[in-house]
Short mmCIF file of C-alpha atoms in Angstrom, two decimals:
data_model
loop_
_atom_site.label_atom_id
_atom_site.label_comp_id
_atom_site.label_asym_id
_atom_site.label_seq_id
_atom_site.Cartn_x
_atom_site.Cartn_y
_atom_site.Cartn_z
CA UNK A 1 -160.60 -104.27 -102.34
CA UNK A 2 -159.45 -105.27 -98.91
CA UNK A 3 -160.17 -108.57 -97.19
CA UNK A 4 -162.14 -108.63 -93.88
CA UNK A 5 -162.66 -111.71 -91.95
CA UNK A 6 -165.95 -112.18 -90.02
CA UNK A 7 -167.60 -114.52 -87.51
CA UNK A 8 -170.23 -113.94 -84.95
CA UNK A 9 -170.44 -110.23 -85.74
CA UNK A 10 -166.69 -109.63 -85.15
CA UNK A 11 -164.91 -108.26 -88.21
CA UNK A 12 -161.21 -107.97 -88.44
CA UNK A 13 -158.51 -107.36 -91.17
CA UNK A 14 -156.42 -109.98 -89.31
CA UNK A 15 -157.00 -113.49 -90.35
CA UNK A 16 -157.34 -115.62 -87.21
CA UNK A 17 -157.77 -119.38 -87.28
CA UNK A 18 -160.69 -119.72 -84.76
CA UNK A 19 -163.52 -117.42 -83.74
CA UNK A 20 -162.98 -116.28 -80.09
CA UNK A 21 -166.85 -116.19 -79.69
CA UNK A 22 -168.10 -119.48 -81.05
CA UNK A 23 -164.75 -121.43 -81.37
CA UNK A 24 -165.39 -122.47 -85.02
CA UNK A 25 -162.99 -121.94 -87.79
CA UNK A 26 -163.39 -118.45 -89.38
CA UNK A 27 -164.25 -118.98 -93.21
CA UNK A 28 -166.27 -115.81 -93.97
CA UNK A 29 -164.11 -113.41 -96.08
CA UNK A 30 -165.63 -110.09 -97.14
CA UNK A 31 -164.25 -107.63 -99.74
CA UNK A 32 -164.57 -104.05 -98.60
CA UNK A 33 -163.58 -100.80 -100.32
CA UNK A 34 -160.03 -99.53 -99.51
CA UNK A 35 -161.33 -96.35 -97.98
CA UNK A 36 -162.69 -95.03 -94.80
CA UNK A 37 -162.57 -92.36 -92.15
CA UNK A 38 -159.89 -91.57 -89.61
CA UNK A 39 -161.02 -93.12 -86.20
CA UNK A 40 -157.87 -91.78 -84.56
CA UNK A 41 -154.25 -90.92 -85.33
CA UNK A 42 -150.88 -89.88 -83.96
CA UNK A 43 -147.79 -88.12 -85.43
CA UNK A 44 -144.73 -90.11 -84.62
CA UNK A 45 -141.78 -87.77 -83.76
CA UNK A 46 -139.56 -90.32 -82.22
CA UNK A 47 -139.27 -93.28 -84.62
CA UNK A 48 -137.63 -96.63 -84.27
CA UNK A 49 -134.37 -96.93 -86.28
CA UNK A 50 -136.29 -98.63 -89.19
CA UNK A 51 -138.46 -95.63 -89.76
CA UNK A 52 -136.10 -92.81 -88.89
CA UNK A 53 -135.93 -91.47 -92.42
CA UNK A 54 -139.81 -90.85 -92.47
CA UNK A 55 -140.15 -88.99 -89.25
CA UNK A 56 -142.19 -87.16 -88.37
CA UNK A 57 -145.01 -89.29 -89.89
CA UNK A 58 -148.71 -89.81 -89.23
CA UNK A 59 -150.19 -93.24 -88.45
CA UNK A 60 -153.88 -93.67 -88.29
CA UNK A 61 -156.50 -96.23 -87.36
CA UNK A 62 -159.04 -96.19 -90.14
CA UNK A 63 -162.59 -97.17 -89.77
CA UNK A 64 -163.21 -99.08 -93.08
CA UNK A 65 -166.31 -98.15 -95.08
CA UNK A 66 -169.12 -100.61 -95.10
CA UNK A 67 -167.51 -102.62 -92.27
CA UNK A 68 -166.89 -102.84 -88.59
CA UNK A 69 -163.17 -103.55 -89.07
CA UNK A 70 -160.47 -101.00 -88.74
CA UNK A 71 -157.00 -100.97 -90.32
CA UNK A 72 -153.64 -99.27 -89.29
CA UNK A 73 -152.01 -97.28 -92.07
CA UNK A 74 -149.57 -94.50 -92.59
CA UNK A 75 -151.17 -91.29 -94.04
CA UNK A 76 -149.40 -89.03 -96.45
CA UNK A 77 -150.89 -85.75 -94.92
CA UNK A 78 -151.75 -84.57 -91.47
CA UNK A 79 -155.24 -85.49 -90.51
CA UNK A 80 -158.06 -85.06 -87.93
CA UNK A 81 -160.53 -87.55 -86.59
CA UNK A 82 -163.35 -88.02 -89.10
CA UNK A 83 -161.35 -87.13 -92.15
CA UNK A 84 -162.03 -89.26 -95.16
CA UNK A 85 -159.10 -91.34 -96.49
CA UNK A 86 -158.33 -93.71 -99.31
CA UNK A 87 -155.64 -96.28 -100.12
CA UNK A 88 -152.81 -94.61 -102.05
CA UNK A 89 -150.22 -97.30 -102.32
CA UNK A 90 -148.70 -100.28 -100.55
CA UNK A 91 -145.01 -99.63 -99.68
CA UNK A 92 -142.77 -102.17 -98.13
CA UNK A 93 -145.74 -104.11 -96.70
CA UNK A 94 -147.37 -100.97 -95.28
CA UNK A 95 -150.79 -99.50 -96.27
CA UNK A 96 -150.27 -95.81 -97.18
CA UNK A 97 -153.49 -93.79 -97.30
CA UNK A 98 -154.15 -90.30 -98.53
CA UNK A 99 -156.77 -87.79 -97.41
CA UNK A 100 -159.66 -87.24 -99.77
CA UNK A 101 -162.03 -85.13 -97.70
CA UNK A 102 -162.06 -83.42 -94.30
CA UNK A 103 -164.19 -84.12 -91.35
CA UNK A 104 -165.73 -80.55 -91.68
CA UNK A 105 -167.00 -81.36 -95.16
CA UNK A 106 -168.34 -84.62 -93.82
CA UNK A 107 -170.33 -82.72 -91.25
CA UNK A 108 -171.63 -80.12 -93.63
CA UNK A 109 -172.84 -82.54 -96.27
CA UNK B 1 -154.85 -125.08 -49.10
CA UNK B 2 -151.42 -123.37 -49.58
CA UNK B 3 -151.18 -119.67 -49.19
CA UNK B 4 -148.29 -117.52 -50.50
CA UNK B 5 -146.69 -114.87 -48.34
CA UNK B 6 -144.02 -112.21 -49.15
CA UNK B 7 -140.97 -112.54 -46.97
CA UNK B 8 -138.59 -110.23 -48.46
CA UNK B 9 -138.19 -107.25 -50.90
CA UNK B 10 -135.23 -105.71 -52.54
CA UNK B 11 -134.68 -102.92 -55.20
CA UNK B 12 -131.81 -101.07 -56.79
CA UNK B 13 -132.16 -97.39 -57.40
CA UNK B 14 -133.67 -96.79 -60.86
CA UNK B 15 -131.69 -94.58 -63.16
CA UNK B 16 -128.62 -94.77 -65.25
CA UNK B 17 -125.69 -97.04 -64.18
CA UNK B 18 -122.93 -97.15 -66.71
CA UNK B 19 -120.76 -99.32 -64.43
CA UNK B 20 -123.40 -101.88 -63.54
CA UNK B 21 -124.24 -104.88 -65.76
CA UNK B 22 -127.56 -106.65 -66.03
CA UNK B 23 -126.12 -109.29 -63.78
CA UNK B 24 -124.88 -106.77 -61.20
CA UNK B 25 -128.51 -105.26 -60.99
CA UNK B 26 -130.11 -108.72 -60.70
CA UNK B 27 -127.75 -109.71 -57.91
CA UNK B 28 -128.00 -106.40 -55.94
CA UNK B 29 -131.84 -106.55 -55.83
CA UNK B 30 -131.79 -110.31 -55.01
CA UNK B 31 -129.38 -109.70 -51.99
CA UNK B 32 -131.68 -107.04 -50.67
CA UNK B 33 -134.76 -109.41 -50.85
CA UNK B 34 -132.83 -112.40 -49.50
CA UNK B 35 -131.59 -110.31 -46.46
CA UNK B 36 -134.99 -108.82 -45.87
CA UNK B 37 -136.36 -112.42 -45.82
CA UNK B 38 -133.45 -113.58 -43.43
CA UNK B 39 -131.81 -115.81 -45.99
CA UNK B 40 -134.11 -118.75 -46.41
CA UNK B 41 -133.13 -121.78 -48.39
CA UNK B 42 -134.36 -120.78 -51.91
CA UNK B 43 -135.98 -123.67 -53.97
CA UNK B 44 -136.27 -121.99 -57.32
CA UNK B 45 -135.58 -118.62 -59.05
CA UNK B 46 -137.96 -116.84 -61.63
CA UNK B 47 -136.48 -113.92 -63.55
CA UNK B 48 -138.38 -111.21 -65.32
CA UNK B 49 -136.56 -109.65 -68.23
CA UNK B 50 -137.31 -108.40 -71.74
CA UNK B 51 -134.33 -107.28 -73.64
CA UNK B 52 -131.28 -109.07 -72.10
CA UNK B 53 -130.69 -111.00 -75.25
CA UNK B 54 -130.93 -107.93 -77.62
CA UNK B 55 -129.41 -105.08 -75.58
CA UNK B 56 -126.86 -106.94 -73.22
CA UNK B 57 -126.23 -110.08 -75.46
CA UNK B 58 -127.08 -112.07 -72.35
CA UNK B 59 -129.58 -114.86 -71.57
CA UNK B 60 -129.67 -117.74 -69.21
CA UNK B 61 -130.41 -115.20 -66.45
CA UNK B 62 -132.04 -117.60 -64.19
CA UNK B 63 -129.03 -119.88 -63.95
CA UNK B 64 -126.61 -116.97 -63.62
CA UNK B 65 -128.62 -115.61 -60.62
CA UNK B 66 -128.61 -119.03 -58.92
CA UNK B 67 -124.87 -119.56 -59.70
CA UNK B 68 -123.58 -116.14 -58.64
CA UNK B 69 -125.70 -115.89 -55.57
CA UNK B 70 -124.49 -119.52 -54.66
CA UNK B 71 -127.98 -120.87 -54.24
CA UNK B 72 -127.03 -124.34 -55.45
CA UNK B 73 -128.19 -126.21 -58.47
CA UNK B 74 -131.92 -125.29 -58.13
CA UNK B 75 -134.44 -124.91 -60.96
CA UNK B 76 -134.61 -121.51 -62.55
CA UNK B 77 -136.46 -119.82 -65.44
CA UNK B 78 -136.74 -116.53 -67.23
CA UNK B 79 -140.22 -115.22 -68.07
CA UNK B 80 -140.86 -112.81 -70.93
CA UNK B 81 -144.03 -110.88 -71.59
CA UNK B 82 -142.66 -107.47 -72.71
CA UNK B 83 -143.28 -104.79 -69.98
CA UNK B 84 -145.23 -107.50 -68.05
CA UNK B 85 -142.25 -109.75 -67.75
CA UNK B 86 -141.75 -108.97 -64.06
CA UNK B 87 -145.43 -109.44 -63.22
CA UNK B 88 -145.54 -112.79 -65.11
CA UNK B 89 -142.23 -114.00 -63.34
CA UNK B 90 -143.96 -113.07 -59.97
CA UNK B 91 -147.07 -114.99 -60.91
CA UNK B 92 -145.15 -117.99 -61.90
CA UNK B 93 -143.31 -117.88 -58.46
CA UNK B 94 -146.70 -117.71 -56.79
CA UNK B 95 -148.14 -120.58 -58.85
CA UNK B 96 -145.04 -122.75 -58.13
CA UNK B 97 -145.52 -122.42 -54.43
CA UNK B 98 -149.27 -123.01 -54.79
CA UNK B 99 -148.59 -126.28 -56.69
CA UNK B 100 -146.73 -127.61 -53.65
CA UNK B 101 -143.39 -127.96 -55.66
CA UNK B 102 -141.49 -125.28 -53.75
CA UNK B 103 -141.53 -123.63 -50.29
CA UNK B 104 -139.36 -120.59 -50.81
CA UNK B 105 -138.91 -118.93 -54.23
CA UNK B 106 -136.85 -115.87 -55.33
CA UNK B 107 -138.34 -113.64 -58.08
CA UNK B 108 -136.16 -110.95 -59.60
CA UNK B 109 -136.66 -108.66 -62.42
CA UNK B 110 -134.19 -106.35 -64.31
CA UNK B 111 -133.52 -104.37 -67.35
CA UNK B 112 -130.33 -102.67 -68.52
CA UNK B 113 -131.24 -100.14 -71.20
CA UNK B 114 -129.55 -96.92 -70.84
CA UNK B 115 -126.31 -97.79 -72.68
CA UNK B 116 -128.17 -98.08 -75.92
CA UNK B 117 -129.38 -95.18 -78.19
CA UNK B 118 -133.16 -94.20 -78.04
CA UNK B 119 -133.55 -95.33 -81.62
CA UNK B 120 -132.15 -98.79 -80.79
CA UNK B 121 -134.18 -99.16 -77.61
CA UNK B 122 -137.32 -97.99 -79.55
CA UNK B 123 -136.63 -100.63 -82.13
CA UNK B 124 -136.24 -103.47 -79.67
CA UNK B 125 -139.22 -102.30 -77.63
CA UNK B 126 -141.11 -102.73 -80.86
CA UNK B 127 -140.60 -106.42 -80.67
CA UNK B 128 -143.45 -106.22 -78.09
CA UNK B 129 -145.69 -105.62 -81.24
CA UNK B 130 -146.54 -108.38 -83.87
CA UNK B 131 -143.72 -107.97 -86.42
CA UNK B 132 -145.29 -109.71 -89.36
CA UNK B 133 -148.16 -107.32 -89.88
CA UNK B 134 -149.00 -104.31 -92.07
CA UNK B 135 -149.65 -102.44 -88.84
CA UNK B 136 -146.02 -102.73 -87.93
CA UNK B 137 -144.84 -101.88 -91.37
CA UNK B 138 -146.89 -98.82 -91.27
CA UNK B 139 -144.55 -97.60 -88.63
CA UNK B 140 -146.74 -97.72 -85.57
CA UNK B 141 -144.64 -97.58 -82.58
CA UNK B 142 -145.40 -98.70 -79.03
CA UNK B 143 -145.85 -95.03 -77.72
CA UNK B 144 -147.68 -94.39 -81.03
CA UNK B 145 -150.45 -96.83 -80.08
CA UNK B 146 -151.12 -94.93 -76.84
CA UNK B 147 -150.86 -91.64 -78.66
CA UNK B 148 -153.67 -92.85 -81.04
CA UNK B 149 -155.59 -93.98 -78.11
CA UNK B 150 -155.17 -90.53 -76.35
CA UNK B 151 -156.43 -88.59 -79.40
CA UNK B 152 -159.56 -90.66 -79.58
CA UNK B 153 -160.02 -90.57 -75.75
CA UNK B 154 -159.78 -86.72 -75.81
CA UNK B 155 -162.08 -86.59 -78.80
CA UNK B 156 -164.76 -88.58 -77.15
CA UNK B 157 -164.48 -87.22 -73.54
CA UNK B 158 -163.52 -83.77 -73.83
CA UNK B 159 -160.38 -84.35 -71.79
CA UNK B 160 -157.39 -82.10 -72.61
CA UNK B 161 -153.62 -82.55 -72.60
CA UNK B 162 -153.70 -80.88 -69.20
CA UNK B 163 -155.53 -84.02 -67.83
CA UNK B 164 -152.78 -86.27 -69.08
CA UNK B 165 -150.32 -83.80 -67.64
CA UNK B 166 -151.92 -84.05 -64.30
CA UNK B 167 -151.15 -87.78 -64.14
CA UNK B 168 -147.41 -87.03 -65.03
CA UNK B 169 -147.28 -84.31 -62.39
CA UNK B 170 -148.95 -86.38 -59.64
CA UNK B 171 -146.38 -89.28 -60.35
CA UNK B 172 -143.53 -86.92 -60.36
CA UNK B 173 -144.57 -85.37 -57.08
CA UNK B 174 -144.68 -88.80 -55.64
CA UNK B 175 -141.28 -89.80 -57.01
CA UNK B 176 -139.78 -86.74 -55.36
CA UNK B 177 -140.29 -88.43 -52.08
CA UNK B 178 -138.90 -91.74 -53.35
CA UNK B 179 -135.05 -91.94 -53.18
CA UNK B 180 -134.95 -94.89 -55.53
CA UNK B 181 -136.91 -93.12 -58.20
CA UNK B 182 -135.12 -92.06 -61.47
CA UNK B 183 -136.60 -88.50 -61.70
CA UNK B 184 -136.88 -86.33 -58.58
CA UNK B 185 -136.71 -82.84 -60.05
CA UNK B 186 -139.83 -80.77 -59.49
CA UNK B 187 -141.93 -80.01 -62.68
CA UNK B 188 -145.20 -78.08 -63.52
CA UNK B 189 -148.18 -78.48 -65.74
CA UNK B 190 -146.82 -75.81 -68.07
CA UNK B 191 -143.41 -77.64 -68.33
CA UNK B 192 -145.19 -81.03 -69.07
CA UNK B 193 -147.60 -79.64 -71.57
CA UNK B 194 -144.94 -77.73 -73.60
CA UNK B 195 -142.47 -80.60 -73.42
CA UNK B 196 -141.04 -82.05 -76.78
CA UNK B 197 -143.63 -84.14 -78.40
CA UNK B 198 -142.92 -87.79 -78.76
CA UNK B 199 -146.03 -89.05 -80.58
CA UNK B 200 -148.93 -86.55 -80.63
CA UNK B 201 -150.46 -85.77 -78.15
CA UNK B 202 -148.06 -87.53 -75.79
CA UNK B 203 -144.96 -85.44 -74.85
CA UNK B 204 -141.88 -86.34 -73.15
CA UNK B 205 -143.43 -86.45 -69.61
CA UNK B 206 -146.25 -88.43 -70.82
CA UNK B 207 -143.89 -91.44 -71.66
CA UNK B 208 -142.07 -93.71 -69.26
CA UNK B 209 -138.34 -93.28 -69.55
CA UNK B 210 -135.55 -95.56 -70.50
CA UNK B 211 -134.16 -96.98 -67.19
CA UNK B 212 -131.58 -99.34 -65.60
CA UNK B 213 -132.73 -101.12 -62.48
CA UNK B 214 -133.82 -104.20 -60.76
CA UNK B 215 -136.40 -105.40 -58.04
CA UNK B 216 -136.68 -108.65 -56.18
CA UNK B 217 -139.20 -110.47 -54.00
CA UNK B 218 -138.93 -113.57 -51.83
CA UNK B 219 -141.95 -115.66 -51.61
CA UNK B 220 -142.85 -118.46 -49.23
CA UNK B 221 -145.59 -120.84 -48.19
CA UNK B 222 -144.61 -120.04 -44.54
CA UNK B 223 -146.73 -117.32 -42.97
CA UNK B 224 -145.53 -113.74 -42.79
CA UNK B 225 -147.56 -110.45 -42.37
CA UNK B 226 -148.08 -110.00 -46.12
CA UNK B 227 -150.31 -112.42 -47.85
CA UNK B 228 -150.76 -112.72 -51.57
CA UNK B 229 -154.62 -112.71 -51.81
CA UNK B 230 -154.76 -113.05 -55.51
CA UNK B 231 -152.66 -113.52 -58.68
CA UNK B 232 -154.23 -113.26 -62.16
CA UNK B 233 -153.32 -112.73 -65.67
CA UNK B 234 -155.01 -112.15 -69.02
CA UNK B 235 -154.05 -111.57 -72.61
CA UNK B 236 -155.46 -108.98 -74.99
CA UNK B 237 -155.15 -107.94 -78.63
CA UNK B 238 -151.58 -107.72 -79.94
CA UNK B 239 -152.55 -105.32 -82.65
CA UNK B 240 -154.20 -101.90 -82.56
CA UNK B 241 -156.36 -102.71 -85.57
CA UNK B 242 -157.70 -105.77 -83.67
CA UNK B 243 -158.95 -103.70 -80.75
CA UNK B 244 -162.76 -103.93 -80.74
CA UNK B 245 -162.92 -100.82 -78.52
CA UNK B 246 -159.77 -98.66 -78.89
CA UNK B 247 -160.55 -97.07 -75.46
CA UNK B 248 -160.62 -100.36 -73.63
CA UNK B 249 -157.72 -102.62 -72.45
CA UNK B 250 -159.55 -105.89 -72.07
CA UNK B 251 -156.47 -107.63 -70.58
CA UNK B 252 -156.56 -105.16 -67.74
CA UNK B 253 -160.22 -105.39 -67.16
CA UNK B 254 -160.23 -109.26 -67.29
CA UNK B 255 -157.14 -109.67 -65.12
CA UNK B 256 -158.62 -107.17 -62.58
CA UNK B 257 -162.03 -109.09 -62.51
CA UNK B 258 -160.20 -112.42 -62.01
CA UNK B 259 -158.25 -111.03 -59.16
CA UNK B 260 -161.17 -109.53 -57.44
CA UNK B 261 -163.01 -112.89 -57.74
CA UNK B 262 -160.05 -114.84 -56.43
CA UNK B 263 -159.66 -112.51 -53.44
CA UNK B 264 -163.38 -112.12 -52.82
CA UNK B 265 -162.91 -108.42 -52.98
CA UNK B 266 -164.01 -105.46 -55.13
CA UNK B 267 -162.25 -102.21 -56.28
CA UNK B 268 -163.83 -100.49 -53.40
CA UNK B 269 -161.76 -102.61 -50.96
CA UNK B 270 -158.37 -101.50 -52.40
CA UNK B 271 -156.57 -99.04 -50.26
CA UNK B 272 -153.63 -98.28 -52.43
CA UNK B 273 -152.48 -99.33 -56.01
CA UNK B 274 -149.53 -99.31 -58.30
CA UNK B 275 -150.81 -99.27 -61.87
CA UNK B 276 -148.81 -99.59 -65.06
CA UNK B 277 -148.46 -95.97 -66.22
CA UNK B 278 -146.19 -96.65 -69.19
CA UNK B 279 -147.96 -93.55 -70.48
CA UNK B 280 -150.04 -90.99 -68.67
CA UNK B 281 -153.03 -92.23 -70.98
CA UNK B 282 -152.51 -95.70 -69.82
CA UNK B 283 -153.01 -94.93 -66.10
CA UNK B 284 -156.30 -93.24 -66.88
CA UNK B 285 -157.59 -96.14 -68.96
CA UNK B 286 -156.42 -98.65 -66.38
CA UNK B 287 -158.01 -97.03 -63.31
CA UNK B 288 -161.31 -97.23 -65.43
CA UNK B 289 -160.72 -100.92 -66.40
CA UNK B 290 -159.91 -101.93 -62.75
CA UNK B 291 -163.29 -100.46 -61.68
CA UNK B 292 -161.90 -97.58 -59.51
CA UNK B 293 -163.88 -95.10 -61.67
CA UNK B 294 -166.53 -95.34 -64.48
CA UNK B 295 -165.63 -95.73 -68.03
CA UNK B 296 -164.35 -92.62 -69.77
CA UNK B 297 -164.40 -90.74 -66.44
CA UNK B 298 -160.88 -91.53 -65.22
CA UNK B 299 -159.64 -88.14 -66.41
CA UNK B 300 -162.18 -86.46 -64.08
CA UNK B 301 -160.95 -88.48 -61.12
CA UNK B 302 -157.36 -87.31 -61.88
CA UNK B 303 -158.51 -83.74 -62.08
CA UNK B 304 -160.28 -84.06 -58.70
CA UNK B 305 -157.14 -85.39 -57.15
CA UNK B 306 -158.84 -88.83 -56.32
CA UNK B 307 -155.60 -90.74 -57.24
CA UNK B 308 -153.19 -88.64 -55.13
CA UNK B 309 -151.71 -89.51 -51.84
CA UNK B 310 -154.58 -88.77 -49.56
CA UNK B 311 -157.19 -89.26 -52.30
CA UNK B 312 -159.88 -91.87 -52.43
CA UNK B 313 -157.61 -94.46 -54.08
CA UNK B 314 -153.91 -93.39 -54.16
CA UNK B 315 -152.29 -94.62 -57.45
CA UNK B 316 -148.53 -94.98 -57.98
CA UNK B 317 -147.25 -93.60 -54.70
CA UNK B 318 -143.87 -94.89 -55.86
CA UNK B 319 -143.83 -92.36 -58.66
CA UNK B 320 -145.04 -95.01 -61.11
CA UNK B 321 -143.26 -95.86 -64.37
CA UNK B 322 -143.39 -92.26 -65.45
CA UNK B 323 -141.05 -90.93 -62.75
CA UNK B 324 -139.76 -93.85 -60.59
CA UNK B 325 -138.65 -95.22 -63.98
CA UNK B 326 -139.31 -98.31 -66.05
CA UNK B 327 -136.54 -100.89 -66.22
CA UNK B 328 -138.94 -103.15 -68.11
CA UNK B 329 -138.40 -106.58 -66.47
CA UNK B 330 -138.07 -104.98 -63.01
CA UNK B 331 -141.22 -102.93 -63.17
CA UNK B 332 -143.94 -105.48 -62.15
CA UNK B 333 -141.75 -106.59 -59.15
CA UNK B 334 -140.86 -103.01 -58.12
CA UNK B 335 -144.66 -102.32 -57.83
CA UNK B 336 -144.74 -104.99 -55.18
CA UNK B 337 -141.69 -103.56 -53.44
CA UNK B 338 -143.63 -100.19 -53.02
CA UNK B 339 -146.88 -101.97 -52.01
CA UNK B 340 -145.10 -104.13 -49.37
CA UNK B 341 -143.55 -101.07 -47.83
CA UNK B 342 -146.99 -99.31 -47.74
CA UNK B 343 -148.51 -102.23 -46.07
CA UNK B 344 -145.55 -102.43 -43.59
CA UNK B 345 -146.06 -98.62 -42.96
CA UNK B 346 -142.61 -97.43 -44.05
CA UNK B 347 -143.15 -96.43 -47.71
CA UNK B 348 -142.18 -93.16 -49.39
CA UNK B 349 -145.42 -91.25 -49.42
CA UNK B 350 -146.74 -93.56 -46.75
CA UNK B 351 -150.58 -93.25 -46.40
CA UNK B 352 -151.71 -91.66 -43.26
CA UNK B 353 -153.97 -94.62 -42.56
CA UNK B 354 -151.70 -97.69 -42.87
CA UNK B 355 -153.32 -99.64 -45.75
CA UNK B 356 -154.54 -103.16 -45.44
CA UNK B 357 -155.13 -104.22 -49.14
CA UNK B 358 -152.96 -103.33 -52.03
CA UNK B 359 -153.30 -103.92 -55.82
CA UNK B 360 -150.57 -104.13 -58.43
CA UNK B 361 -151.26 -104.11 -62.20
CA UNK B 362 -148.49 -104.78 -64.76
CA UNK B 363 -149.10 -104.40 -68.48
CA UNK B 364 -147.17 -105.74 -71.40
CA UNK B 365 -147.29 -104.75 -75.14
CA UNK B 366 -150.17 -102.74 -76.54
CA UNK B 367 -152.45 -104.38 -73.88
CA UNK B 368 -151.28 -107.89 -74.96
CA UNK B 369 -150.58 -108.99 -71.37
CA UNK B 370 -151.85 -107.80 -67.94
CA UNK B 371 -151.04 -109.19 -64.51
CA UNK B 372 -152.83 -108.35 -61.35
CA UNK B 373 -151.67 -109.15 -57.71
CA UNK B 374 -153.61 -108.24 -54.56
CA UNK B 375 -151.71 -108.24 -51.32
CA UNK B 376 -153.09 -108.08 -47.78
CA UNK B 377 -151.51 -107.14 -44.41
CA UNK B 378 -152.37 -109.93 -41.96
#
C-alpha cells in the first residue's frame, strides 16, 4: 500500500507539516493501493547525467486509485493518458510502475 | 509614500561567449545601466544568479560587482530562486528603496552556462527541483515537467503540437529583429514540429536554450519617466505530484493578482508583456493565469495571433526566453530591459502605439516561484 496524507479534502503523497487550508498539523494518513491511471506522461530524451543510462525513458503522473492524490513514477513501457498502471518495483528510491491495461480497454469495459 | 523609478538599463548580447567570465558579463551589463542612469551614487547592489557556484565555482557575486565597479564598501546580496533569480533580485531592490533604506540601487543578473555540457547543465538545473523525493529519483527533469503538462493540456483542449510551435515561431520572429538575441535565424512551423524531441511532446524549439548573458537595471526613489507600479511574488508547488491542477501555475496566477491589486489595474490595462516562456507550453499557461485569456484557451489566442506584435496583447517582443535566450539569473532583468525600451519608444519590435503600461512575469522551478512587475510610462 502507498501512504497518502489528507487534510481539508487535499490529498498528497508528500507529507507536509501543516495544512495550507486550515493551518493545523496534518495527521490523517490513508493507505491506498499502489495502482492507478496515467494522468499524463512524457518521454525524456535529454536526461540529466544521473539518468543518462536510462534514456529515453517514460515518466508519468499517476492518478492513484481510490484517492485524489497523484504520484510521479517511471514507467517500464510507453503509455498513453488513461492507461492503467501498477507498481512494479522501487529502484534507487524511485517508484517504477508497469502498464496493466490500456485506455482503450478502459473505455470499452 | 516612496515610489520606485527605473533610471537605467543595460544588457549584454545573449549567446555563447567563451572569452567572457561570469564577472565580465555582470560588469558589462552593470556599466550599461549605470551610464544610462548618468552614474548616480549607488547605495546597494542586488545580484540575480542561479549557478555561479556550481558552473563557475564562483559565489560572492554582490561584493565582486561592488568591488570591481568601484562602488565603495556598500551592502550587496545575491538572490537565488532558480529561473526567477533575476526577478527576485529586482524585487528586493524595489523593496529596499520602498523601505527607505536606499535611494539608488543597482540590480544585475547573469548566468554563464555555455562552457558546460548539456548533461551537466541539465543536472544542475535539476537542483531547481526538490532533490529528496521519489519524483526526482524517478528521473523527472525540469523540461519533463512541462512535457507532462503539455501532453495533458493537448489531451484536454484539443491543442496540437502546431499550437506550441506557433509560440516558438512568434518568439523567433521577434528575436530576428533584436540584435541582442541569441537566435536570429528564420525558422518555420515545419522545422519546429519536426525538430529533435527533448521531452515528448516538446522538441528543441519548444525549450529555452542554454545561454551566456547579463542584464542590469538602476532603480531610484528619484523620479524618472518609468515608474514601478507594482512588484509582487508568490510561491507554488515544488513537485509535479503536489500540483492540485496540473494545468495551473498557482504562483503565476497569485503573483499576477497581487500585482494587479497593488497597481489598481487589470489584465485589460496591460499594453505589452514579457512572459517567462521557458517552454512554449509555459507561455500558453501563463497568458491564461495572468488573465489575458480564459483558462484552457491560451492556445486559441496564439493561433489567432493575439500575442504577436500588433495583436491585442503582444507577448515577448524581445524574442522571449525561447529565442532571445535564457541566461537564468539575467532573464527576469532582461524582461525589464525590453519593456523599458518599449515604454521609451525605442525597442526592437516597437509597438506602433507607444505603450504606457507593461508587465513582466518571471518564473522559477516547476512553478515554485513567480515574480511580477508592472511598469508605467509617466
